[in-house]
Amino acid sequence: MASGGVVTVLGASGHIIPVTVNGSQAYSLAKAYQSAVAGASGSGNFFAAEGNGAGVPTAGGSSVNQYVATVGGTYTYPAGYNHFVTETTSHVLIDASAATAGTTLNTLVGIGGATFISGNESGTFIAGGGNNLFLGSGAGTYTIATSDGNDSIFAGTGSTSIYGGTGNNLISLGSGADTVVSDGTDRILASTGSATISLTGTNSTIYGGSGNLVVDDKAGTGTSLAGGSGNALIVGGTNSFYSLNGTSTVFAGTSDTINAAGDTTVYGAGGTSLTQTGSASLTFIGGVGNATVNSGAGAATVFGANGSNITYTGHGMVIAGSGNETLNGSGSTQGFIGFISNQSTAAGDSISGGSGDDTLVAGIGNQTLSGGAGMNQFIIAANGTAGNASITISDFGSSAGNMVQLYGYGANEVAKTLSTAVVSGSNTTVTLSDKSTITFNNVTNLKSGSFIGDA
């Protein structure tokens, strides 16, 4: 059982009604209900009646008029009453469909559970226990908290704040600005409104709508999101799966899997797997650990971060960060551009091209460039290496048409560079005029035709 307790509510003629409330969120609202009744009683602004729904007396002229349901059954929310509490272990149906806009109703349900039918009013619905059904239809503002039962909540068209308990809950959101905070294993259906969802439970499923969606899943586990066409902002959980259709930003959690069809920005974490489909644009910023990125036909930009190990398939730009990264595009069939960072002399970066025609741009520090099977360009710029580059090209001789382009070194740099060639075993190392070095693995006969220099 989730944390909770017993609240005591005043009834008619000083009768004390104990209501057991399971769940910290429901218990907090129940305590607020208790305080409101006690405060009204202390100031002489409290009227209470108890019964089975028949012969309900006219409500008093007090600020708090409370009806107490003593047995299970069907109740129409009595006219003039603004508080309703159940004192029964049986299920209760409460019909408030006749309530009008501007009315505020506060309902506290005990462990028997209830079915509540709302009107156009605003209010609070607090389910202490049992299995509950809330049917919202109007445009009022509601706060709903459930316990550890299996609850179903259908929000109306107004703004609704929902605090779900630890049960298996069904939550259907309306067209308003809705907020969900849930500890349960839930099915949540978003709609056309703006929804903010915070999850702390396990294995919840969210079905996105056409409205804007914000999901805070960082404390959740195993969430599945079938995204709608609206915009989404997601803080990922652990081992979660997100399928996105609209424009989205994702701060991935550990071992999250993301399928994206719309324009998407993803901040990766260890174990992130990202697949971009269609022609939408993609930006991926790697985190520490392993990640897999498969881009579609759209433009992609992939940034490595300190400690990233990214396996990349697609085309676009791949940029190493300031730390030690491995960016592996060997499975890519489309040409892409890879950049080594110019931010750190201590970098130890590796970029591998695929079977397309790739362009790999060297930077500062120790780095390994592997072009793959295509006709690849290896670009080395004087202002990019700053004399601090130790570059290894691992497969320069494996594909006809591979070229090294030297920029910013001045005229005759190609001839000067070739004159420094030192062959050691099956490898050749040359030194540029800024003291940067290039080692060509498995190459012993470098030729000037494999270089392009400044005119």
Short mmCIF file of C-alpha atoms in Angstrom, two decimals:
data_model
loop_
_atom_site.label_atom_id
_atom_site.label_comp_id
_atom_site.label_asym_id
_atom_site.label_seq_id
_atom_site.Cartn_x
_atom_site.Cartn_y
_atom_site.Cartn_z
CA MET A 1 0.00 0.00 0.00
CA ALA A 2 1.22 3.49 -0.79
CA SER A 3 1.63 5.95 2.07
CA GLY A 4 -1.54 7.52 3.41
CA GLY A 5 -3.59 7.45 6.58
CA VAL A 6 -6.97 8.21 8.12
CA VAL A 7 -8.60 11.62 8.02
CA THR A 8 -11.52 12.49 10.29
CA VAL A 9 -14.31 14.63 8.87
CA LEU A 10 -17.13 16.21 10.85
CA GLY A 11 -20.62 14.96 10.01
CA ALA A 12 -24.06 15.93 11.26
CA SER A 13 -24.55 16.65 14.98
CA GLY A 14 -20.83 16.39 15.70
CA HIS A 15 -20.55 12.88 14.22
CA ILE A 16 -16.91 12.04 13.42
CA ILE A 17 -16.40 10.23 10.09
CA PRO A 18 -13.09 8.38 9.64
CA VAL A 19 -12.02 8.06 5.99
CA THR A 20 -9.10 5.79 5.12
CA VAL A 21 -7.02 7.29 2.30
CA ASN A 22 -4.26 5.35 0.53
CA GLY A 23 -1.61 7.20 -1.43
CA SER A 24 0.35 10.31 -0.49
CA GLN A 25 -1.17 12.54 -3.17
CA ALA A 26 -4.77 11.64 -2.31
CA TYR A 27 -3.98 11.89 1.41
CA SER A 28 -2.63 15.43 1.02
CA LEU A 29 -5.83 16.58 -0.70
CA ALA A 30 -7.96 14.71 1.87
CA LYS A 31 -6.20 16.61 4.66
CA ALA A 32 -7.06 19.87 2.87
CA TYR A 33 -10.71 18.74 2.68
CA GLN A 34 -10.64 17.93 6.41
CA SER A 35 -9.19 21.36 7.24
CA ALA A 36 -11.80 23.19 5.15
CA VAL A 37 -14.65 21.42 6.95
CA ALA A 38 -13.09 21.92 10.39
CA GLY A 39 -12.44 25.60 9.69
CA ALA A 40 -16.01 26.20 8.55
CA SER A 41 -17.34 24.38 11.62
CA GLY A 42 -15.20 26.46 13.95
CA SER A 43 -16.50 29.69 12.43
CA GLY A 44 -20.14 28.60 12.44
CA ASN A 45 -20.30 28.33 8.64
CA PHE A 46 -20.87 24.57 8.40
CA PHE A 47 -24.01 22.53 7.68
CA ALA A 48 -24.04 18.72 7.38
CA ALA A 49 -26.64 16.09 6.57
CA GLU A 50 -26.31 12.30 6.41
CA GLY A 51 -28.40 9.69 4.66
CA ASN A 52 -28.95 7.28 1.82
CA GLY A 53 -29.87 9.89 -0.79
CA ALA A 54 -33.61 9.93 -0.07
CA GLY A 55 -35.32 12.90 1.55
CA VAL A 56 -32.23 15.10 1.52
CA PRO A 57 -32.83 18.20 3.63
CA THR A 58 -32.36 21.63 2.11
CA ALA A 59 -28.78 22.82 2.46
CA GLY A 60 -28.09 25.50 5.02
CA GLY A 61 -26.83 28.96 4.16
CA SER A 62 -23.29 28.08 5.23
CA SER A 63 -20.04 28.39 3.30
CA VAL A 64 -19.58 24.60 3.61
CA ASN A 65 -22.66 22.42 3.10
CA GLN A 66 -21.71 18.75 3.27
CA TYR A 67 -23.72 15.64 2.47
CA VAL A 68 -22.61 12.25 3.83
CA ALA A 69 -23.52 9.06 1.94
CA THR A 70 -23.93 6.35 4.57
CA VAL A 71 -24.68 3.39 2.27
CA GLY A 72 -23.77 2.35 -1.25
CA GLY A 73 -26.03 3.22 -4.15
CA THR A 74 -26.84 6.05 -6.57
CA TYR A 75 -26.81 9.68 -5.44
CA THR A 76 -27.60 12.91 -7.23
CA TYR A 77 -25.29 15.63 -5.95
CA PRO A 78 -27.81 17.50 -3.76
CA ALA A 79 -28.67 21.05 -4.76
CA GLY A 80 -27.03 23.62 -2.51
CA TYR A 81 -24.36 21.21 -1.25
CA ASN A 82 -20.71 21.84 -2.15
CA HIS A 83 -19.06 19.00 -0.19
CA PHE A 84 -19.78 15.27 -0.42
CA VAL A 85 -18.16 12.44 1.56
CA THR A 86 -18.87 8.70 1.55
CA GLU A 87 -18.97 6.66 4.76
CA THR A 88 -19.42 3.18 3.32
CA THR A 89 -17.37 0.23 2.09
CA SER A 90 -19.77 -0.16 -0.85
CA HIS A 91 -19.43 1.48 -4.26
CA VAL A 92 -21.28 4.76 -4.75
CA LEU A 93 -22.45 6.47 -7.95
CA ILE A 94 -22.51 10.27 -7.64
CA ASP A 95 -24.29 12.18 -10.40
CA ALA A 96 -23.25 15.85 -10.59
CA SER A 97 -24.12 16.26 -14.27
CA ALA A 98 -26.61 19.03 -13.49
CA ALA A 99 -23.95 21.21 -11.84
CA THR A 100 -23.49 24.54 -13.58
CA ALA A 101 -20.49 26.71 -14.38
CA GLY A 102 -19.33 28.76 -11.42
CA THR A 103 -20.15 25.97 -8.96
CA THR A 104 -17.37 24.34 -6.93
CA LEU A 105 -17.86 20.77 -5.66
CA ASN A 106 -15.49 18.91 -3.35
CA THR A 107 -15.88 15.14 -3.07
CA LEU A 108 -14.08 12.72 -0.73
CA VAL A 109 -14.62 9.00 -1.39
CA GLY A 110 -13.73 6.25 1.08
CA ILE A 111 -12.42 2.76 0.45
CA GLY A 112 -15.63 1.59 -1.26
CA GLY A 113 -14.82 3.62 -4.37
CA ALA A 114 -17.15 5.65 -6.57
CA THR A 115 -18.32 6.49 -10.05
CA PHE A 116 -18.52 10.27 -10.43
CA ILE A 117 -20.29 12.04 -13.31
CA SER A 118 -19.36 15.71 -13.53
CA GLY A 119 -21.18 18.66 -15.04
CA ASN A 120 -19.79 22.11 -15.84
CA GLU A 121 -18.57 22.74 -12.30
CA SER A 122 -15.04 22.98 -10.96
CA GLY A 123 -13.79 21.16 -7.90
CA THR A 124 -11.78 18.35 -6.34
CA PHE A 125 -12.37 14.60 -6.45
CA ILE A 126 -10.40 12.61 -3.86
CA ALA A 127 -10.57 8.82 -3.99
CA GLY A 128 -9.36 7.31 -0.73
CA GLY A 129 -9.41 3.73 -2.00
CA GLY A 130 -11.26 1.23 -4.15
CA ASN A 131 -11.70 1.29 -7.90
CA ASN A 132 -13.01 4.63 -9.15
CA LEU A 133 -14.44 6.05 -12.37
CA PHE A 134 -14.47 9.80 -13.02
CA LEU A 135 -16.46 10.92 -16.06
CA GLY A 136 -15.68 14.53 -16.90
CA SER A 137 -17.68 16.38 -19.52
CA GLY A 138 -17.67 20.09 -18.73
CA ALA A 139 -15.26 22.99 -19.00
CA GLY A 140 -14.60 23.42 -15.30
CA THR A 141 -11.21 23.16 -13.60
CA TYR A 142 -10.74 19.94 -11.61
CA THR A 143 -8.13 18.41 -9.32
CA ILE A 144 -8.37 14.61 -9.06
CA ALA A 145 -6.35 12.32 -6.79
CA THR A 146 -6.75 8.55 -6.67
CA SER A 147 -5.37 5.89 -4.38
CA ASP A 148 -3.96 2.40 -5.01
CA GLY A 149 -7.01 1.02 -6.79
CA ASN A 150 -7.42 0.52 -10.53
CA ASP A 151 -8.99 3.81 -11.56
CA SER A 152 -10.39 5.25 -14.80
CA ILE A 153 -10.38 9.01 -15.29
CA PHE A 154 -11.89 10.79 -18.28
CA ALA A 155 -11.08 14.50 -18.14
CA GLY A 156 -13.48 17.13 -19.43
CA THR A 157 -12.76 20.10 -21.67
CA GLY A 158 -11.43 22.26 -18.85
CA SER A 159 -8.02 22.16 -17.21
CA THR A 160 -7.60 19.03 -15.10
CA SER A 161 -4.84 18.09 -12.65
CA ILE A 162 -4.69 14.33 -12.07
CA TYR A 163 -2.69 12.57 -9.36
CA GLY A 164 -2.81 8.84 -10.05
CA GLY A 165 -2.15 6.19 -7.43
CA THR A 166 -0.16 2.97 -7.72
CA GLY A 167 -2.83 0.90 -9.47
CA ASN A 168 -3.37 0.09 -13.13
CA ASN A 169 -5.04 3.31 -14.22
CA LEU A 170 -6.71 4.48 -17.43
CA ILE A 171 -6.42 8.25 -17.88
CA SER A 172 -8.03 9.93 -20.87
CA LEU A 173 -7.21 13.62 -21.19
CA GLY A 174 -9.48 16.26 -22.68
CA SER A 175 -8.94 19.36 -24.76
CA GLY A 176 -7.85 21.56 -21.85
CA ALA A 177 -4.43 22.16 -20.32
CA ASP A 178 -4.08 18.94 -18.30
CA THR A 179 -1.45 17.77 -15.83
CA VAL A 180 -0.85 14.16 -14.78
CA VAL A 181 1.40 12.99 -11.94
CA SER A 182 1.20 9.23 -11.54
CA ASP A 183 2.79 6.46 -9.48
CA GLY A 184 0.91 3.69 -11.26
CA THR A 185 1.15 1.48 -14.31
CA ASP A 186 -1.03 3.59 -16.56
CA ARG A 187 -2.53 3.93 -19.99
CA ILE A 188 -2.69 7.66 -20.72
CA LEU A 189 -4.50 9.00 -23.77
CA ALA A 190 -3.61 12.57 -24.73
CA SER A 191 -5.99 14.65 -26.84
CA THR A 192 -6.01 18.04 -28.54
CA GLY A 193 -5.11 19.95 -25.40
CA SER A 194 -1.74 20.68 -23.83
CA ALA A 195 -0.68 17.86 -21.50
CA THR A 196 2.11 17.67 -18.93
CA ILE A 197 2.73 14.13 -17.66
CA SER A 198 5.09 13.10 -14.84
CA LEU A 199 5.64 9.39 -14.26
CA THR A 200 7.25 7.57 -11.34
CA GLY A 201 5.74 4.12 -11.91
CA THR A 202 6.71 1.30 -14.26
CA ASN A 203 5.55 0.15 -17.71
CA SER A 204 3.11 2.96 -18.43
CA THR A 205 1.85 3.60 -21.96
CA ILE A 206 1.12 7.07 -23.37
CA TYR A 207 -0.81 7.68 -26.57
CA GLY A 208 -0.05 11.19 -27.82
CA GLY A 209 -2.63 13.47 -29.37
CA SER A 210 -2.44 16.52 -31.62
CA GLY A 211 -1.79 18.94 -28.76
CA ASN A 212 1.52 19.85 -27.17
CA LEU A 213 2.90 17.15 -24.86
CA VAL A 214 5.47 17.40 -22.06
CA VAL A 215 6.55 14.11 -20.45
CA ASP A 216 8.78 13.96 -17.36
CA ASP A 217 9.70 10.28 -17.25
CA LYS A 218 13.06 10.54 -15.50
CA ALA A 219 11.76 8.66 -12.43
CA GLY A 220 9.78 6.14 -14.50
CA THR A 221 10.84 2.82 -16.01
CA GLY A 222 9.74 0.98 -19.14
CA THR A 223 7.43 3.69 -20.46
CA SER A 224 6.04 3.36 -23.99
CA LEU A 225 4.98 6.51 -25.86
CA ALA A 226 3.10 6.38 -29.15
CA GLY A 227 3.48 10.04 -30.08
CA GLY A 228 0.77 12.08 -31.73
CA SER A 229 1.16 14.84 -34.28
CA GLY A 230 1.69 17.61 -31.72
CA ASN A 231 4.97 18.96 -30.38
CA ALA A 232 6.64 16.96 -27.60
CA LEU A 233 9.23 17.65 -24.90
CA ILE A 234 10.40 14.49 -23.14
CA VAL A 235 12.75 13.91 -20.22
CA GLY A 236 13.39 10.20 -20.67
CA GLY A 237 13.19 7.36 -18.20
CA THR A 238 15.07 4.06 -18.01
CA ASN A 239 14.51 1.41 -20.70
CA SER A 240 11.71 3.46 -22.25
CA PHE A 241 10.45 3.55 -25.85
CA TYR A 242 9.26 6.76 -27.53
CA SER A 243 7.70 6.89 -30.99
CA LEU A 244 7.41 10.52 -32.13
CA ASN A 245 5.56 12.09 -35.05
CA GLY A 246 5.56 15.83 -34.36
CA THR A 247 8.42 18.25 -33.70
CA SER A 248 10.10 16.88 -30.59
CA THR A 249 12.93 17.40 -28.12
CA VAL A 250 14.07 14.41 -26.04
CA PHE A 251 16.47 14.32 -23.12
CA ALA A 252 17.01 10.57 -23.22
CA GLY A 253 17.37 8.35 -20.19
CA THR A 254 19.54 5.27 -19.88
CA SER A 255 18.88 2.64 -22.59
CA ASP A 256 15.98 4.53 -24.17
CA THR A 257 14.81 3.69 -27.70
CA ILE A 258 13.46 6.54 -29.85
CA ASN A 259 11.74 6.36 -33.24
CA ALA A 260 11.15 9.81 -34.74
CA ALA A 261 9.23 10.84 -37.86
CA GLY A 262 9.15 14.61 -37.23
CA ASP A 263 11.91 17.18 -36.78
CA THR A 264 13.66 15.94 -33.65
CA THR A 265 16.44 16.98 -31.27
CA VAL A 266 17.75 14.25 -28.96
CA TYR A 267 20.19 14.62 -26.08
CA GLY A 268 21.54 11.11 -25.69
CA ALA A 269 22.50 9.06 -22.67
CA GLY A 270 24.17 5.70 -22.24
CA GLY A 271 22.46 3.09 -24.38
CA THR A 272 20.35 5.51 -26.45
CA SER A 273 19.03 4.06 -29.71
CA LEU A 274 17.57 6.59 -32.17
CA THR A 275 15.96 5.91 -35.55
CA GLN A 276 14.80 8.82 -37.72
CA THR A 277 12.35 7.96 -40.50
CA GLY A 278 11.24 10.02 -43.47
CA SER A 279 12.77 13.32 -44.56
CA ALA A 280 12.53 15.29 -41.31
CA SER A 281 15.63 16.88 -39.78
CA LEU A 282 17.54 15.33 -36.89
CA THR A 283 19.94 16.72 -34.30
CA PHE A 284 21.59 14.27 -31.90
CA ILE A 285 23.87 15.33 -29.05
CA GLY A 286 25.57 12.28 -27.59
CA GLY A 287 25.99 11.59 -23.91
CA VAL A 288 28.53 9.45 -22.09
CA GLY A 289 28.29 5.82 -23.20
CA ASN A 290 27.15 3.91 -26.27
CA ALA A 291 24.50 5.21 -28.67
CA THR A 292 23.10 4.13 -32.03
CA VAL A 293 21.77 6.72 -34.49
CA ASN A 294 20.03 5.82 -37.77
CA SER A 295 18.94 8.89 -39.73
CA GLY A 296 16.44 8.94 -42.56
CA ALA A 297 16.46 10.95 -45.78
CA GLY A 298 16.45 14.30 -43.99
CA ALA A 299 19.43 16.37 -42.90
CA ALA A 300 21.12 15.05 -39.75
CA THR A 301 23.63 16.63 -37.39
CA VAL A 302 25.26 14.34 -34.82
CA PHE A 303 27.44 15.75 -32.04
CA GLY A 304 29.68 13.60 -29.89
CA ALA A 305 30.22 14.52 -26.25
CA ASN A 306 33.00 13.56 -23.86
CA GLY A 307 32.86 9.78 -23.63
CA SER A 308 30.42 9.23 -26.52
CA ASN A 309 30.59 6.04 -28.53
CA ILE A 310 28.13 6.60 -31.39
CA THR A 311 27.31 4.18 -34.18
CA TYR A 312 25.81 6.22 -37.03
CA THR A 313 23.95 5.35 -40.22
CA GLY A 314 22.75 8.08 -42.58
CA HIS A 315 23.99 11.30 -44.11
CA GLY A 316 24.58 14.80 -42.82
CA MET A 317 27.24 16.02 -40.39
CA VAL A 318 28.94 14.10 -37.57
CA ILE A 319 30.95 16.27 -35.17
CA ALA A 320 33.20 15.00 -32.38
CA GLY A 321 33.18 16.94 -29.12
CA SER A 322 35.99 18.04 -26.82
CA GLY A 323 36.67 14.70 -25.14
CA ASN A 324 37.39 11.16 -26.30
CA GLU A 325 34.71 9.98 -28.72
CA THR A 326 34.21 7.17 -31.19
CA LEU A 327 31.84 8.00 -34.07
CA ASN A 328 31.28 4.92 -36.19
CA GLY A 329 29.49 5.39 -39.51
CA SER A 330 30.77 2.20 -41.11
CA GLY A 331 27.23 0.94 -41.69
CA SER A 332 26.16 4.08 -43.54
CA THR A 333 25.45 3.79 -47.27
CA GLN A 334 25.08 7.56 -47.72
CA GLY A 335 27.94 10.03 -47.69
CA PHE A 336 28.31 12.23 -44.63
CA ILE A 337 30.69 14.86 -43.27
CA GLY A 338 32.60 14.10 -40.06
CA PHE A 339 34.39 16.74 -37.96
CA ILE A 340 36.98 16.23 -35.22
CA SER A 341 36.79 18.77 -32.38
CA ASN A 342 39.07 21.82 -32.26
CA GLN A 343 38.38 22.34 -28.57
CA SER A 344 40.96 20.19 -26.83
CA THR A 345 44.55 19.15 -27.42
CA ALA A 346 43.90 16.02 -25.37
CA ALA A 347 41.16 14.67 -27.60
CA GLY A 348 41.36 11.06 -28.70
CA ASP A 349 38.66 10.84 -31.35
CA SER A 350 37.74 8.28 -33.97
CA ILE A 351 35.42 8.70 -36.97
CA SER A 352 34.61 5.85 -39.36
CA GLY A 353 32.90 6.39 -42.72
CA GLY A 354 30.57 3.98 -44.51
CA SER A 355 30.16 2.82 -48.09
CA GLY A 356 29.16 6.29 -49.34
CA ASP A 357 31.48 9.13 -50.35
CA ASP A 358 32.36 10.69 -46.99
CA THR A 359 34.20 13.86 -45.99
CA LEU A 360 36.19 13.62 -42.74
CA VAL A 361 37.66 16.83 -41.30
CA ALA A 362 40.57 16.57 -38.86
CA GLY A 363 40.92 18.66 -35.72
CA ILE A 364 43.24 19.02 -32.73
CA GLY A 365 44.73 16.09 -30.84
CA ASN A 366 45.05 12.36 -31.43
CA GLN A 367 42.55 11.09 -33.97
CA THR A 368 41.85 8.17 -36.25
CA LEU A 369 39.96 8.62 -39.53
CA SER A 370 38.57 5.65 -41.47
CA GLY A 371 36.90 6.52 -44.75
CA GLY A 372 35.22 3.24 -45.60
CA ALA A 373 34.48 1.97 -49.09
CA GLY A 374 33.55 5.21 -50.89
CA MET A 375 35.64 7.91 -52.59
CA ASN A 376 36.48 9.86 -49.46
CA GLN A 377 37.94 13.29 -48.73
CA PHE A 378 40.24 13.78 -45.71
CA ILE A 379 40.48 17.50 -44.99
CA ILE A 380 43.28 18.95 -42.85
CA ALA A 381 43.39 22.71 -42.26
CA ALA A 382 46.30 24.62 -40.74
CA ASN A 383 44.08 26.76 -38.53
CA GLY A 384 42.14 23.64 -37.53
CA THR A 385 45.04 21.49 -36.33
CA ALA A 386 47.04 24.40 -34.87
CA GLY A 387 50.14 22.21 -34.98
CA ASN A 388 48.68 19.85 -32.40
CA ALA A 389 47.26 17.09 -34.57
CA SER A 390 48.40 13.49 -34.66
CA ILE A 391 46.24 12.02 -37.40
CA THR A 392 45.98 8.38 -38.44
CA ILE A 393 44.15 7.45 -41.64
CA SER A 394 43.56 3.75 -41.25
CA ASP A 395 42.33 2.75 -44.73
CA PHE A 396 43.58 5.36 -47.20
CA GLY A 397 44.79 2.82 -49.74
CA SER A 398 41.71 0.59 -49.62
CA SER A 399 39.55 2.65 -51.99
CA ALA A 400 40.48 4.30 -55.28
CA GLY A 401 39.76 8.02 -55.35
CA ASN A 402 40.58 8.79 -51.71
CA MET A 403 42.11 12.26 -51.40
CA VAL A 404 43.84 14.36 -48.73
CA GLN A 405 43.12 18.09 -48.94
CA LEU A 406 45.54 20.49 -47.21
CA TYR A 407 44.09 23.96 -46.58
CA GLY A 408 45.81 27.07 -45.28
CA TYR A 409 49.36 25.73 -45.48
CA GLY A 410 50.43 27.81 -48.46
CA ALA A 411 51.91 26.93 -51.84
CA ASN A 412 54.10 23.85 -52.33
CA GLU A 413 52.84 22.23 -49.09
CA VAL A 414 52.16 18.94 -50.89
CA ALA A 415 55.75 18.63 -52.13
CA LYS A 416 57.16 19.68 -48.76
CA THR A 417 54.97 17.16 -46.96
CA LEU A 418 55.90 14.25 -49.25
CA SER A 419 59.59 15.04 -48.75
CA THR A 420 59.19 14.25 -45.02
CA ALA A 421 57.73 10.78 -45.62
CA VAL A 422 59.06 8.06 -43.32
CA VAL A 423 58.10 4.45 -43.99
CA SER A 424 57.95 2.17 -40.97
CA GLY A 425 56.89 -1.37 -41.73
CA SER A 426 53.70 -1.10 -43.79
CA ASN A 427 52.87 2.47 -42.70
CA THR A 428 53.97 5.91 -43.88
CA THR A 429 54.11 9.06 -41.72
CA VAL A 430 54.44 12.61 -43.06
CA THR A 431 54.94 15.87 -41.17
CA LEU A 432 53.16 19.07 -42.15
CA SER A 433 54.75 22.50 -41.91
CA ASP A 434 52.91 23.19 -38.63
CA LYS A 435 54.43 19.97 -37.14
CA SER A 436 51.15 18.06 -37.29
CA THR A 437 51.64 14.48 -38.47
CA ILE A 438 49.61 12.13 -40.67
CA THR A 439 50.15 8.37 -40.58
CA PHE A 440 48.77 6.32 -43.46
CA ASN A 441 48.29 2.73 -42.36
CA ASN A 442 49.13 0.03 -44.92
CA VAL A 443 50.47 2.60 -47.41
CA THR A 444 54.14 2.69 -48.48
CA ASN A 445 53.98 4.54 -51.82
CA LEU A 446 52.31 7.92 -51.27
CA LYS A 447 51.90 9.94 -54.46
CA SER A 448 51.31 13.63 -55.07
CA GLY A 449 48.13 12.78 -57.01
CA SER A 450 46.49 11.75 -53.74
CA PHE A 451 46.87 15.30 -52.33
CA ILE A 452 45.28 18.66 -53.04
CA GLY A 453 47.01 21.76 -51.68
CA ASP A 454 46.66 25.52 -51.87
CA ALA A 455 47.23 27.01 -55.31
#
